[in-house]
XYZ file of C-alpha atoms in Angstrom:
692
model
C 106.557 178.133 111.387
C 106.379 181.753 110.257
C 102.988 183.061 109.235
C 102.461 183.442 105.531
C 104.906 180.672 104.427
C 103.857 177.903 102.039
C 103.886 174.209 103.114
C 103.907 172.672 99.652
C 105.266 173.635 96.277
C 102.755 175.734 94.364
C 100.532 176.509 97.355
C 99.853 180.174 98.017
C 99.045 181.268 101.582
C 95.567 182.653 102.405
C 95.046 186.395 102.177
C 95.352 188.558 105.287
C 91.831 189.322 106.624
C 90.807 192.919 105.943
C 89.608 195.136 108.777
C 86.494 196.156 106.790
C 85.456 192.465 106.682
C 85.501 192.064 110.477
C 82.545 192.538 112.827
C 82.000 192.473 116.597
C 78.375 191.543 117.213
C 77.456 193.000 113.839
C 79.311 196.263 114.530
C 82.319 197.367 112.500
C 85.816 196.565 113.732
C 87.234 199.512 115.694
C 89.304 200.369 118.723
C 89.822 203.358 120.989
C 87.031 205.976 121.058
C 85.190 204.241 118.201
C 85.214 200.873 119.942
C 81.732 199.266 119.891
C 79.765 198.359 122.995
C 77.618 195.227 122.929
C 74.774 194.043 125.139
C 75.664 190.316 125.071
C 78.890 188.359 124.511
C 79.097 188.947 120.775
C 79.472 186.722 117.759
C 82.696 187.735 115.995
C 82.746 187.420 112.221
C 85.336 187.590 109.458
C 85.233 187.070 105.704
C 88.287 184.962 104.792
C 89.872 184.413 101.358
C 92.309 181.937 99.837
C 93.885 182.643 96.417
C 92.461 180.696 93.478
C 95.630 180.932 91.376
C 97.094 177.779 92.996
C 93.985 175.668 92.457
C 93.941 172.546 90.272
C 91.028 172.120 87.821
C 87.697 171.762 89.675
C 89.517 172.473 92.962
C 87.889 174.857 95.483
C 89.667 177.109 97.957
C 88.643 175.847 101.421
C 89.750 177.895 104.387
C 89.116 178.010 108.138
C 89.508 180.838 110.634
C 91.667 181.047 113.732
C 90.284 183.637 116.165
C 92.140 184.884 119.235
C 90.794 187.250 121.911
C 92.532 188.667 125.010
C 91.936 191.021 127.940
C 93.312 191.947 131.347
C 91.261 190.564 134.248
C 90.516 192.169 137.636
C 93.771 190.775 139.059
C 95.807 192.399 136.302
C 96.515 189.120 134.515
C 96.178 188.700 130.777
C 93.537 186.223 129.654
C 93.411 184.686 126.170
C 90.856 182.594 124.336
C 91.189 180.948 120.928
C 88.790 179.309 118.505
C 89.178 177.561 115.144
C 86.204 177.427 112.817
C 85.164 174.673 110.466
C 86.537 174.759 106.924
C 84.383 176.731 104.468
C 84.709 177.952 100.900
C 86.846 181.029 100.347
C 84.870 184.261 100.573
C 82.386 183.059 103.162
C 81.907 184.560 106.619
C 83.447 182.665 109.539
C 82.021 183.047 113.058
C 83.007 182.712 116.699
C 80.424 183.263 119.421
C 82.325 184.478 122.457
C 82.085 182.357 125.631
C 79.967 183.484 128.567
C 83.015 184.045 130.761
C 83.824 187.228 128.863
C 83.944 189.888 131.607
C 81.641 192.879 131.508
C 82.897 196.461 131.309
C 86.332 195.303 130.130
C 88.084 196.063 126.864
C 88.267 192.804 124.880
C 90.655 192.768 121.901
C 90.771 190.219 119.087
C 92.235 189.344 115.749
C 91.858 186.538 113.224
C 93.848 184.746 110.531
C 92.969 182.302 107.761
C 94.217 178.715 107.446
C 93.973 176.695 104.208
C 95.250 173.504 105.813
C 98.809 174.023 104.576
C 99.607 177.576 105.557
C 98.200 180.522 107.419
C 97.702 184.157 106.558
C 99.030 187.108 108.492
C 96.967 188.125 111.514
C 94.360 190.771 110.749
C 96.186 193.351 112.921
C 99.627 192.855 111.376
C 101.178 195.472 109.099
C 98.525 197.955 107.971
C 95.828 195.998 109.790
C 94.217 196.915 113.074
C 93.176 195.137 116.228
C 89.419 194.918 116.915
C 88.052 195.707 120.372
C 84.696 195.760 122.136
C 83.190 196.155 125.596
C 80.416 193.898 126.868
C 77.879 195.962 128.839
C 75.604 193.840 131.042
C 73.699 196.671 132.785
C 70.664 198.433 131.295
C 70.376 202.213 131.681
C 68.223 203.786 134.351
C 64.645 204.753 133.491
C 64.617 208.320 132.157
C 62.886 211.328 133.685
C 60.546 213.576 131.631
C 59.649 217.222 132.229
C 57.899 219.903 130.176
C 57.461 223.608 130.968
C 54.539 223.952 128.536
C 52.717 220.735 129.417
C 53.046 219.922 133.135
C 51.445 216.768 134.510
C 47.821 216.834 135.764
C 49.130 216.847 139.338
C 50.458 220.351 138.667
C 47.991 221.735 136.097
C 45.097 219.560 134.997
C 44.264 221.120 131.602
C 46.896 222.970 129.618
C 46.613 225.258 126.596
C 46.487 223.724 124.024
C 45.993 222.481 120.458
C 48.394 224.268 118.074
C 50.872 225.208 120.840
C 54.239 223.441 120.815
C 55.422 221.608 123.880
C 59.051 220.710 124.635
C 59.774 217.587 126.661
C 63.194 217.279 128.279
C 64.302 213.669 128.753
C 67.280 212.641 130.887
C 68.730 209.536 132.532
C 71.138 209.177 135.425
C 73.123 206.633 133.358
C 76.137 208.322 131.776
C 76.321 205.976 128.780
C 72.906 206.765 127.264
C 73.301 207.832 123.640
C 69.684 208.084 122.458
C 66.038 207.926 123.472
C 63.143 206.273 121.668
C 59.786 207.948 122.180
C 56.140 207.633 121.239
C 53.271 210.021 121.763
C 50.161 207.846 121.982
C 48.118 208.610 118.886
C 50.876 210.897 117.630
C 54.456 210.897 116.364
C 57.229 208.541 117.394
C 60.954 208.346 116.748
C 64.473 208.375 118.134
C 66.452 211.373 119.384
C 70.241 211.119 119.739
C 72.092 212.798 122.590
C 74.851 215.239 121.633
C 77.195 213.221 123.829
C 76.766 210.137 126.033
C 74.711 210.936 129.105
C 73.378 214.255 127.769
C 69.683 215.142 128.017
C 67.539 215.631 124.888
C 64.495 217.754 124.084
C 61.558 216.401 122.096
C 59.186 218.951 120.485
C 55.504 218.080 120.145
C 52.584 219.876 118.510
C 49.174 218.693 119.789
C 46.743 218.289 116.886
C 43.745 217.332 119.021
C 42.565 218.027 122.551
C 42.178 215.528 125.369
C 44.389 213.305 127.547
C 47.825 212.605 126.033
C 50.791 210.489 127.029
C 54.455 210.189 126.091
C 56.459 206.997 126.582
C 60.277 206.981 126.453
C 63.088 204.417 126.668
C 66.731 205.309 127.239
C 69.166 203.462 124.952
C 72.835 203.083 125.922
C 75.776 202.660 123.552
C 75.506 198.865 123.708
C 71.886 199.040 122.548
C 70.416 198.143 125.925
C 67.071 199.733 126.717
C 65.794 201.059 130.006
C 62.364 200.317 131.383
C 59.601 202.556 130.054
C 59.053 206.047 131.406
C 55.520 207.424 130.938
C 54.427 211.051 131.088
C 50.754 212.053 131.001
C 49.272 215.475 130.313
C 45.949 216.995 129.243
C 45.577 219.311 126.251
C 42.860 221.951 125.938
C 41.153 222.841 122.682
C 42.971 225.464 120.628
C 42.662 228.954 122.011
C 40.609 231.609 120.250
C 42.153 234.112 117.841
C 43.943 237.113 119.338
C 42.238 239.313 116.764
C 39.019 238.729 114.836
C 36.864 240.990 112.709
C 33.787 239.121 111.517
C 32.983 242.076 109.226
C 29.264 241.400 109.627
C 28.498 244.909 110.901
C 25.280 246.572 109.671
C 25.207 248.272 106.306
C 26.366 251.870 106.606
C 28.837 251.177 109.426
C 32.108 253.109 109.417
C 34.055 250.680 111.587
C 34.290 246.948 112.120
C 33.715 245.590 115.615
C 36.387 243.273 116.950
C 35.344 240.020 118.585
C 38.893 240.082 119.935
C 41.537 242.735 119.397
C 40.878 246.368 118.483
C 38.000 247.859 116.495
C 39.019 248.555 112.901
C 38.149 251.848 111.258
C 36.962 251.638 107.676
C 37.797 253.851 104.724
C 35.041 255.347 102.615
C 35.666 252.734 99.930
C 34.337 250.002 102.232
C 30.718 248.846 101.995
C 29.250 246.768 104.817
C 26.384 244.291 104.510
C 27.704 242.362 101.525
C 26.915 238.755 100.544
C 28.453 235.844 102.449
C 29.726 232.473 101.227
C 26.891 229.950 101.449
C 27.133 227.069 103.861
C 29.316 228.966 106.350
C 28.671 230.673 109.670
C 29.578 234.002 108.065
C 26.420 236.096 107.699
C 27.711 239.104 105.767
C 30.947 240.594 104.451
C 32.472 243.907 103.373
C 33.074 245.039 99.829
C 36.271 247.000 99.056
C 36.315 249.111 95.894
C 40.063 248.831 95.175
C 40.645 252.553 95.676
C 42.828 254.339 98.206
C 39.797 254.486 100.500
C 39.059 250.754 100.404
C 40.689 249.482 103.601
C 40.151 248.680 107.270
C 42.743 248.981 110.048
C 42.787 248.836 113.853
C 45.784 251.208 113.781
C 47.664 248.682 115.903
C 49.503 245.398 115.314
C 47.491 242.196 115.591
C 50.369 239.917 116.650
C 54.144 239.575 116.809
C 54.928 238.038 113.419
C 58.384 236.897 114.593
C 56.517 234.296 116.605
C 54.131 231.642 115.343
C 50.916 233.094 113.910
C 48.179 232.440 111.350
C 45.980 234.878 109.416
C 42.819 233.819 107.601
C 39.785 235.241 105.768
C 36.985 234.514 103.333
C 37.595 236.399 100.099
C 35.941 236.921 96.719
C 37.945 238.907 94.148
C 36.261 241.237 91.670
C 39.329 241.017 89.414
C 42.436 238.822 89.160
C 44.751 240.695 86.802
C 46.795 242.612 89.382
C 48.413 242.043 92.759
C 45.923 242.568 95.603
C 46.292 242.227 99.367
C 43.719 240.711 101.701
C 45.669 241.300 104.933
C 49.100 242.567 105.989
C 50.942 244.174 108.882
C 53.088 247.277 108.495
C 56.859 247.199 108.803
C 59.324 249.936 107.822
C 58.312 250.874 104.271
C 57.083 247.352 103.486
C 54.625 244.778 104.783
C 55.955 242.386 107.421
C 53.720 239.800 105.757
C 51.025 239.855 103.106
C 48.204 237.470 102.244
C 46.497 237.974 98.941
C 46.403 237.459 95.176
C 49.404 237.387 92.851
C 49.032 237.564 89.005
C 51.813 235.183 87.987
C 52.938 234.238 84.460
C 51.073 230.918 84.643
C 47.910 232.661 85.834
C 46.665 234.244 89.054
C 47.427 232.445 92.316
C 46.855 232.982 96.012
C 49.974 234.022 97.886
C 51.411 234.315 101.394
C 54.672 236.252 101.713
C 56.758 236.696 104.873
C 60.422 237.004 105.823
C 61.846 236.556 102.336
C 59.594 233.579 101.547
C 56.574 233.397 99.270
C 54.193 230.429 99.025
C 51.718 230.427 96.150
C 48.958 228.131 94.932
C 45.308 227.749 94.088
C 43.454 229.384 91.226
C 41.544 232.582 92.070
C 38.454 233.214 89.973
C 36.462 236.414 89.674
C 33.300 236.196 91.741
C 34.253 232.914 93.432
C 34.640 232.598 97.190
C 37.809 231.138 98.664
C 39.055 230.679 102.209
C 42.705 231.636 102.699
C 45.010 230.923 105.631
C 48.667 231.874 105.837
C 50.731 230.267 108.604
C 54.203 231.061 109.910
C 55.539 228.348 112.238
C 58.431 229.769 114.256
C 59.316 226.300 115.587
C 60.089 224.970 112.104
C 60.794 228.321 110.414
C 58.312 227.398 107.661
C 55.663 229.497 105.932
C 52.597 227.645 104.620
C 49.505 228.562 102.643
C 46.094 226.893 102.766
C 43.329 227.502 100.218
C 39.836 226.182 100.938
C 41.161 223.985 103.728
C 43.949 222.351 101.676
C 47.655 223.146 101.774
C 48.909 224.496 98.441
C 52.349 225.336 97.104
C 55.518 224.289 98.887
C 56.303 225.265 102.469
C 59.184 227.756 102.454
C 61.836 228.803 104.971
C 61.115 232.273 106.317
C 62.947 234.682 108.609
C 60.496 237.435 109.513
C 61.734 240.747 110.844
C 59.946 242.893 113.377
C 56.711 244.396 112.059
C 55.292 246.429 114.914
C 53.115 248.592 112.649
C 49.381 248.460 112.163
C 47.447 245.477 110.860
C 45.787 246.183 107.509
C 42.800 244.683 105.720
C 42.729 245.308 101.987
C 46.116 246.943 101.440
C 49.885 246.569 101.982
C 52.543 249.061 103.011
C 54.951 250.334 100.369
C 57.881 252.743 100.344
C 55.614 255.600 99.247
C 52.365 254.700 101.004
C 49.913 251.864 100.628
C 49.469 249.704 97.529
C 48.068 246.382 96.238
C 44.554 247.449 97.238
C 41.888 244.756 97.355
C 38.923 244.912 94.998
C 36.205 242.496 96.042
C 34.639 241.060 99.181
C 36.281 240.010 102.470
C 34.748 238.283 105.479
C 35.692 236.954 108.898
C 39.338 237.970 109.237
C 41.086 236.048 112.041
C 44.592 236.188 113.511
C 45.843 233.381 115.768
C 49.054 233.439 117.816
C 49.557 229.697 117.430
C 49.567 227.006 114.781
C 46.118 226.459 113.318
C 46.313 222.698 112.775
C 45.029 221.014 109.576
C 41.701 219.849 111.038
C 41.025 223.394 112.257
C 41.977 224.822 108.862
C 39.502 222.458 107.193
C 36.803 223.454 109.682
C 37.369 227.182 109.094
C 37.022 226.608 105.333
C 34.079 224.213 105.550
C 30.993 225.054 103.529
C 28.111 222.892 104.660
C 26.269 221.410 101.683
C 22.523 221.971 101.361
C 20.132 219.146 100.563
C 18.311 219.940 97.333
C 16.325 216.758 96.990
C 15.954 213.175 98.182
C 13.873 210.814 96.063
C 13.291 207.481 97.827
C 11.272 206.068 94.891
C 8.959 204.154 97.232
C 5.808 204.945 95.255
C 4.318 206.956 92.420
C 0.908 208.456 91.783
C -0.129 209.097 88.181
C 3.483 208.580 87.124
C 4.915 211.037 89.666
C 7.268 209.959 92.468
C 7.511 212.558 95.249
C 10.577 214.166 96.799
C 10.786 213.478 100.548
C 10.308 217.120 101.573
C 7.688 217.952 98.938
C 10.244 219.412 96.587
C 10.345 218.910 92.828
C 9.075 215.364 92.030
C 10.402 212.877 89.521
C 8.112 212.179 86.573
C 8.261 208.635 85.277
C 8.409 208.074 81.528
C 7.133 205.127 79.551
C 9.065 202.014 80.485
C 9.588 203.171 84.080
C 7.683 201.835 87.079
C 7.908 201.584 90.848
C 8.678 198.119 92.146
C 7.348 197.302 95.609
C 9.171 194.757 97.722
C 7.721 192.097 99.986
C 6.017 193.017 103.246
C 7.653 189.926 104.809
C 4.253 188.211 105.195
C 5.257 185.518 102.691
C 7.695 182.959 104.080
C 7.939 180.044 101.610
C 9.511 177.803 104.244
C 6.279 178.119 106.247
C 3.734 178.577 103.439
C 4.861 176.829 100.229
C 1.851 178.231 98.322
C 2.841 181.904 98.720
C 4.921 183.630 96.081
C 8.143 185.134 97.325
C 8.719 188.771 96.339
C 12.346 189.951 96.567
C 12.972 193.063 98.686
C 13.569 196.471 97.181
C 17.079 197.852 96.877
C 16.516 200.214 99.834
C 13.348 200.604 101.845
C 10.015 199.404 100.432
C 10.383 200.226 96.755
C 12.635 201.292 93.910
C 12.502 202.520 90.315
C 12.548 199.814 87.628
C 13.664 200.750 84.106
C 13.149 198.576 81.036
C 16.271 199.623 79.090
C 14.253 200.650 76.021
C 12.602 203.962 76.834
C 12.286 203.930 80.627
C 13.482 206.967 82.588
C 12.500 209.471 85.271
C 13.221 213.203 85.299
C 12.560 216.414 87.173
C 10.941 219.406 85.483
C 14.139 221.447 85.577
C 17.779 221.422 86.738
C 18.405 220.236 90.292
C 22.105 220.940 90.840
C 24.031 223.985 89.643
C 26.757 222.274 87.641
C 28.789 225.492 87.531
C 29.220 225.356 91.298
C 30.008 222.606 93.806
C 27.455 219.799 93.909
C 26.980 216.209 95.050
C 24.683 213.480 93.715
C 24.155 209.997 95.117
C 22.257 207.017 93.709
C 21.847 203.276 94.255
C 21.822 201.275 91.008
C 21.637 197.612 90.005
C 21.964 196.532 86.394
C 19.641 193.809 85.118
C 22.259 192.337 82.787
C 25.656 190.969 83.767
C 26.979 191.755 80.269
C 25.152 194.845 78.968
C 25.250 195.252 75.194
C 25.693 199.019 75.238
C 26.543 201.876 77.651
C 23.833 202.654 80.206
C 23.455 205.978 81.991
C 22.010 206.204 85.486
C 22.306 209.998 86.096
C 22.706 212.996 83.803
C 21.833 216.677 83.540
C 21.985 218.348 80.151
C 22.923 221.732 78.802
C 21.944 223.144 75.439
C 24.199 220.873 73.394
C 25.526 218.107 75.635
C 25.239 216.681 79.143
C 26.962 218.735 81.843
C 27.662 215.363 83.453
C 26.599 211.766 83.183
C 27.269 208.628 85.201
C 27.366 205.767 82.735
C 28.185 202.060 82.851
C 30.719 201.297 80.112
C 30.544 197.536 79.404
C 33.766 197.458 77.389
C 35.673 198.566 80.502
C 33.387 196.857 83.066
C 33.353 200.208 84.839
C 31.122 203.002 85.985
C 32.331 206.285 84.523
C 31.713 209.931 85.324
C 31.849 212.030 82.164
C 31.950 215.843 82.355
C 32.443 217.843 79.112
C 34.579 220.965 79.545
C 32.151 223.107 77.511
C 28.488 223.069 76.486
C 29.387 222.119 72.946
C 28.827 218.966 70.924
C 32.126 217.075 70.751
C 33.744 219.162 73.499
C 36.759 217.630 75.322
C 35.635 215.505 78.263
C 36.946 214.749 81.729
C 36.387 211.053 82.433
C 37.014 209.135 85.656
C 36.033 205.551 86.383
C 35.301 202.989 89.071
C 35.841 199.436 87.874
C 32.851 197.269 88.829
C 31.475 194.143 87.149
C 27.744 194.330 86.484
C 25.762 192.297 88.999
C 23.147 190.935 86.612
C 20.137 191.722 88.778
C 21.416 190.019 91.917
C 22.639 191.568 95.139
C 22.042 195.062 96.464
C 23.605 196.936 93.561
C 26.132 199.707 94.000
C 26.002 203.052 95.781
C 27.452 205.634 93.398
C 28.162 209.273 94.170
C 29.396 212.228 92.132
C 31.189 215.159 93.794
C 32.250 218.325 91.990
C 34.229 220.661 94.238
C 34.459 224.019 92.510
C 36.703 225.386 95.274
C 39.420 222.814 94.543
C 38.460 222.239 90.880
C 38.161 218.484 91.358
C 35.616 215.853 90.372
C 35.296 212.479 92.067
C 33.297 209.332 91.448
C 32.593 207.129 94.464
C 31.528 203.484 94.445
C 30.084 202.021 97.640
C 31.408 204.935 99.677
C 34.983 205.085 98.389
C 37.008 206.766 95.672
C 40.587 206.466 94.414
C 43.117 208.185 92.177
C 41.612 206.694 88.993
C 38.228 208.127 89.975
C 39.490 211.670 90.624
C 40.619 214.424 88.285
C 40.572 218.206 87.831
C 37.886 220.341 86.203
C 38.939 224.002 86.383
C 35.697 225.554 85.134
C 32.362 223.847 85.509
C 29.555 225.319 83.419
C 25.920 225.947 84.262
C 23.464 223.480 82.735
C 19.816 224.270 82.125
C 18.369 220.807 81.578
C 16.432 218.592 83.965
C 17.985 215.904 86.121
C 17.602 212.608 84.240
C 17.435 209.151 85.799
C 18.229 206.309 83.416
C 19.176 208.086 80.187
C 21.577 210.597 78.611
C 21.626 212.992 75.703
C 22.775 211.284 72.494
C 23.025 213.602 69.485
C 19.761 215.541 69.248
C 17.799 212.980 71.255
C 18.044 210.546 74.138
C 19.789 207.226 74.499
C 21.924 204.992 76.734
C 18.743 203.851 78.480
C 19.449 201.868 81.621
C 18.067 198.367 82.098
C 17.900 197.776 85.819
C 16.846 199.235 89.165
C 17.492 202.649 90.704
C 16.917 203.894 94.251
C 17.821 206.638 96.736
C 18.595 209.620 94.491
C 20.072 212.390 96.674
C 21.211 215.830 95.490
C 23.163 218.548 97.317
C 24.564 221.944 96.553
C 28.136 221.840 97.824
C 30.755 219.109 98.029
C 30.228 216.379 100.611
C 33.331 215.193 102.439
C 34.612 211.620 102.168
C 33.082 210.586 105.489
C 29.733 212.094 104.495
C 29.607 210.027 101.291
C 29.447 206.863 103.391
C 26.015 207.981 104.613
C 24.436 208.207 101.145
C 22.147 205.503 99.773
C 21.026 204.156 103.144
C 17.493 205.567 103.207
C 18.411 208.557 105.377
C 20.485 211.677 104.856
C 24.019 211.840 106.319
C 24.564 214.113 109.292
C 26.579 217.038 107.925
C 28.015 218.080 111.274
């Protein structure tokens, strides 16, 4: 009977299966060059349809599939296999798992038609259809080989330079059907690289971010999806090499040139003053001041590096003005700078800028008299220019194509068509040029400003209402309603001596501050932290009430009209909040961040809270028990200097004091500078974190 003819009056034959509804082992139907390869005898699938127009009421459209496959065997004879599926509802997928006698490395062709029990459809390859083919591959590819000119194995060179230097790993397999390689650098990136054509080698780039032993594992994948055994390549990476040029600019006052730790000595114009102030908390001991005139510059009269290759330039800077374009560092090209790192007065306000090869990356917020660490990076491997301010990447990385700039390196000015321009007015320190990528951890280390401990009050005891600071600094004076609670000395063990009275331990150590919630507080005689600059405060606090009736402040420091900051428990939100007014004015707009915590009602060990204001990045953060989050972080562009004392357990309310805390307080720690996330974990434990 001819395909496609009806067997009963009114019955319509099933629809011809469509090529797009056919799969060989999950791969699309194809033949010729696009024919899929499979790693096991595949399951063939087809979605089959029967018209609904000939159905009676409540009648479904059941249909089965008739599969047929064929190939030519080793003797040149044609082999055929057929399979009929069970009957399923129209529109469902029908399957045939090929038998195990399907030969390997042989083109297998197949087609399918639908059968509704009365008639059959056309075969899927009839008319505009197409035959489906596949090849079953039963052999896995050979294990690949790995080589690298930059990072040879330890058998050849034990330690290789180094962090920030790209390596290129060539991977190949003797199997000619390999189409891709999966790879994984232990502790680093992983992925898949496709070969340009089957059997071709691939190259995997890798940028070491840390030093030490490294390894790369690779599997070859053939077109059927089979994987080779694992190939492993080990190599050892040195720490990042030193800068090719560095001027610390810490020469004695009155010097007329800057010594080079590496590179060439830089002569100084008469507008350069040595022996200037240095950013606190850094290894920089002094800087140079440039007056913004035509004489305010330094130059080695030679290039520092080839800017067509990967390089980074960095410096500590402090502008004396921000209203005009100023250059920190550049390198001469023909009538223009090959690159420039400096300050750009944009419409939205001044920003730091790194320009090279037609690209400009901008970000950050320069402020007069405020130190910033800048680093501009050109990565020749990726073609990207990047800018880092105070250890953080800013702006958007941009594609750059630098031209040759074989002229002299400049500090404090940039080349123009008619001489030098964009002269720096302000201070510059520790200019470095690297001929490699300076990786993010190194950038953060270059920009790190080590905080300084200002005070640590353990609140273990008090004499005449005065609790000492650990290093004999400014003490805390206890007000009425404040007392020192002393914990048990562990001599009372009720299980052994039922007559002794158990005394609960202190929050931390042997004692803590207890506040009555009515008029209890403790305070220093004057301000502890400079709220106009970066600072950190830590405290351990435990509320006495699980449902406080009003807000309670644990830390604050006031200005003339309002608190510069306060850390307050807000019962309506069940949260600790950090509140920082934008100005020293009553009713000024406030920046508020919060950490949601339910009051503990006098039980447990309380909570370790910490406040961090980072003036360099204009951010404030509130930490609870060592951690912060997006809801506890926001921006504060301009902190202001408060003159009031550090308060424990109260805040300014109108013209007086209020928000008295009912509970226990311990381990008050204060720093100038912003502690890093890992450092915060060390607060509130009775010791000071190691700021390494």
